[in-house]
Amino acid sequence: MSAPILPARNAPILQVRELLMRFGGLTAVNRVSFDAMAGDITAVIGPNGAGKTTVFNLITGFYKPSGGEIVLNGPGGPKPLHATVGHRIAQAGVARTFQNIRLFPGMTVLENLLVAQHNTLQAATFFGIGAAFGLGRYRQAEREAVALARRWLEATRLLDRADDPAGALPYGAQRRLEIARAMCTNPVLLCLDEPAAGLNPRESEELAELIQLIRAQGCSILLIEHDMGVVMRISDRVVVLDHGVKIADGTPAEVRADERVIAAYLGEGDEDDVPAAPVEGAA
Amino acid sequence: MSGASRQPNGSHAGGVPHDDDGVPGPGEMGGIPRGPEAPAPRPPVIHALRDAGLAALVAAGLFVPLVGLRTDVGPAGGGLILRTRWADVAILVALVFTGRLAMNLWSAFRPAKRPRTALRAAQLTRIGTFVAPLFLGFAVLMPLLPWTTRYGLDLGVLVLTYVMLGWGLNIVVGLAGLLDLGYVAFYAVGAYTYALLSTTYGLSFWICLPLAGIFAAFAGVLLGFPVLRLRGDYLAIVTLAFGEIIRVVLLNWVSLTGGPNGISGIPRPSFFGLSFSAGGEPGSFADFFGLEPSPTHRAVFLYYLILVLALLTNWVTIRLRRQPLGRAWEALREDEIACRALGINVTNTKLTAFAIGAMFGGFAGAFFATRQAFVSPESFTFIESAIILAIVVLGGLGSQLGVAIAALVLIGGFEAFRDFEEYRMLVFGAAMVVIMVWRPRGLVSTRRPSVALGERKAISGDLVGEGHG
Ligand SMILES: Nc1ncnc2c1ncn2[C@@H]1O[C@H](COP(=O)(O)OP(=O)(O)OP(=O)(O)O)[C@@H](O)[C@H]1O
Ligand SMILES: [Mg+2]
């Protein structure tokens, strides 16, 4: 796949400024600001209900923020995501996965990955008119799309399941497929919402490798995760939310030592979630 | 990455759709299929008897006061007297007991349900590949067969019209998953477009046909815009209303549409400029080919016309299914939110489904107008929409073959039972209930993948979404 032209490393790919989201009387995200650096894995953590998923939904345009700004410094220059409609955000290079997997269960694994390349393919068909007659240019585009899909299937070890319906895959494979599908949109920023949820330790391990592989290909990553083992090991920077407020922001080591973070987790999380606990090989 | 450590599950060879890795998951595994459950073992006859006895007891409790005791006005017109009907109660309770017992025994001893495996799905697909050419061959040869009567030909035209409408609606309901209860509106728009253009401007059928399609597609977009944000039941209600609005407009815009009187004297179609007049005068079809003038010529021509139109619908649908647009429709049916996250313009994709589905409805409408030579709002009532939707649902959402068979069975059946006027609706209601119980996903419930690296395996209907609007 062609590596997208990225802003220099250590320049922010995503800037979140004073982000505010209210649901009626509830302030789910309260003036949160952070940067995600290009080429980094930025983790967003926090206890349940802290507002992490809401932040993702704001970034990817599923909610309109009550206030604040989100700017993506993608290949096409700065783009204000808070004023962009959902599908255009994805077209601008922000891909995401969902906390509760959202595949197209009745379509095959390969079809799932081709749907992800809809816009590229559609452009190659003159928006459908040429496609009906099977023009050569479309065939070429489809071959390329299948090749890209094949690459991600190999990376996620799903190649032998390519022609099976997505809904029939085991849980862990569905999680990987969702990531493969997001990557088929050729994103500059990949937002993963609890990708390790429900995975066994070995699968989490592989997931961590997959995420690092994706980062190595030049895609920046925003990661929500409860598995502290994974978070602390692979992320470059950790943003901690609690009750919609950012309470810490720094390297994994800094965050682990932060008293407010420990308090937030001890206050309501279970013991596994305590970041100060030994993290190597955490299950 | 490929050198990563092997993981115990997740890479089984050979896809059994029901494998499940047993990960409990954090409460959001709703969509993941589980293996068939084993029924709990218990002595079936005793349990059945006890359950039936309980049901009888409940029935007795209900029927004794409701049926057993009855108050009547006394003979002298004065006070009420109490009448008992224990015999009736006994009969009712016995009925409940035997009914419940039979039901219990049936569910205990019926043959174990065969899981719908990939193998079985593949078998069905193979049967399908035989059946479809067979049907097609029969449809092409039907008018040429010596025993085909004029009535049979007309019935064939009627069935094919519904096949075409079913296929058109299948794009909207079956592929895009948008429940449209007002499809007949587009049929009406097509019919009136042809009727008005040909009677006022004298345009020929072949010019009007694409125009009818375009106007209907336009109506589809017009309907699409306001309803795009609606889902499920709300979408169904608004499309239903749209169908009615079109009909009411046709009924009341007397100066344009002739109101309830409709439009008559619509030109019949011609064969490359040759008319099908009964007289056989110069310039007519019979004269040109040196045939005996016969009204059958026109019927045969109309038959082939609708066959070609229906096949065109089918061809375009099959092609589109393998194109990004068709795939996006199906993805939309499966999960709209995921589509949005992948950068698919949900609005436009829905609109194209409405527009293309409507266009074929418009074509069918133009054909209807030229066949009848007369259109009136009466032909475009809600029941038509309901029949077309029934065809799509019974056939199996998204299945081209299933829709064709359902149209044949439903419309053919309607005609076959014409003699039993007052019972046929009853029979059809019952038949539909039976089919939906027996095959809840329609006659052909499997889905064929649009693309494959290796072999194309049919996908069991349990996994395929039905759309939420
Ligand atoms: N659409 C919505 N309408 C109303 N309230 C919402 C909505 N979405 C989220 N909330 C509320 O906002 C708060 C934050 O929710 P969010 O899903 O962002 O938490 P989270 O950090 O992702 O938690 P978890 O770790 O459990 O996924 C919660 O109190 C939730 O109830
Ligand atoms: Mg969440």
PDB file of N, CA, C and O in Angstrom, chain B residues 5 62 282 374:
ATOM      1  N   SER B   5       3.517 -15.800  16.977  1.00  0.00           N
ATOM      2  CA  SER B   5       3.190 -17.085  17.589  1.00  0.00           C
ATOM      3  C   SER B   5       1.780 -17.504  17.197  1.00  0.00           C
ATOM      4  O   SER B   5       0.883 -16.683  17.063  1.00  0.00           O
ATOM      5  N   LEU B  62     -60.186 -21.115  33.953  1.00  0.00           N
ATOM      6  CA  LEU B  62     -60.679 -20.011  33.131  1.00  0.00           C
ATOM      7  C   LEU B  62     -62.115 -20.251  32.663  1.00  0.00           C
ATOM      8  O   LEU B  62     -62.959 -19.371  32.699  1.00  0.00           O
ATOM      9  N   PRO B 282     -51.562  -2.228 -44.462  1.00  0.00           N
ATOM     10  CA  PRO B 282     -50.147  -1.989 -44.733  1.00  0.00           C
ATOM     11  C   PRO B 282     -49.490  -1.253 -43.560  1.00  0.00           C
ATOM     12  O   PRO B 282     -50.102  -0.361 -42.966  1.00  0.00           O
ATOM     13  N   PHE B 374     -54.904   1.652 -20.652  1.00  0.00           N
ATOM     14  CA  PHE B 374     -55.739   2.434 -19.745  1.00  0.00           C
ATOM     15  C   PHE B 374     -55.113   2.416 -18.360  1.00  0.00           C
ATOM     16  O   PHE B 374     -54.715   1.355 -17.881  1.00  0.00           O
TER      17      PHE B 374
END
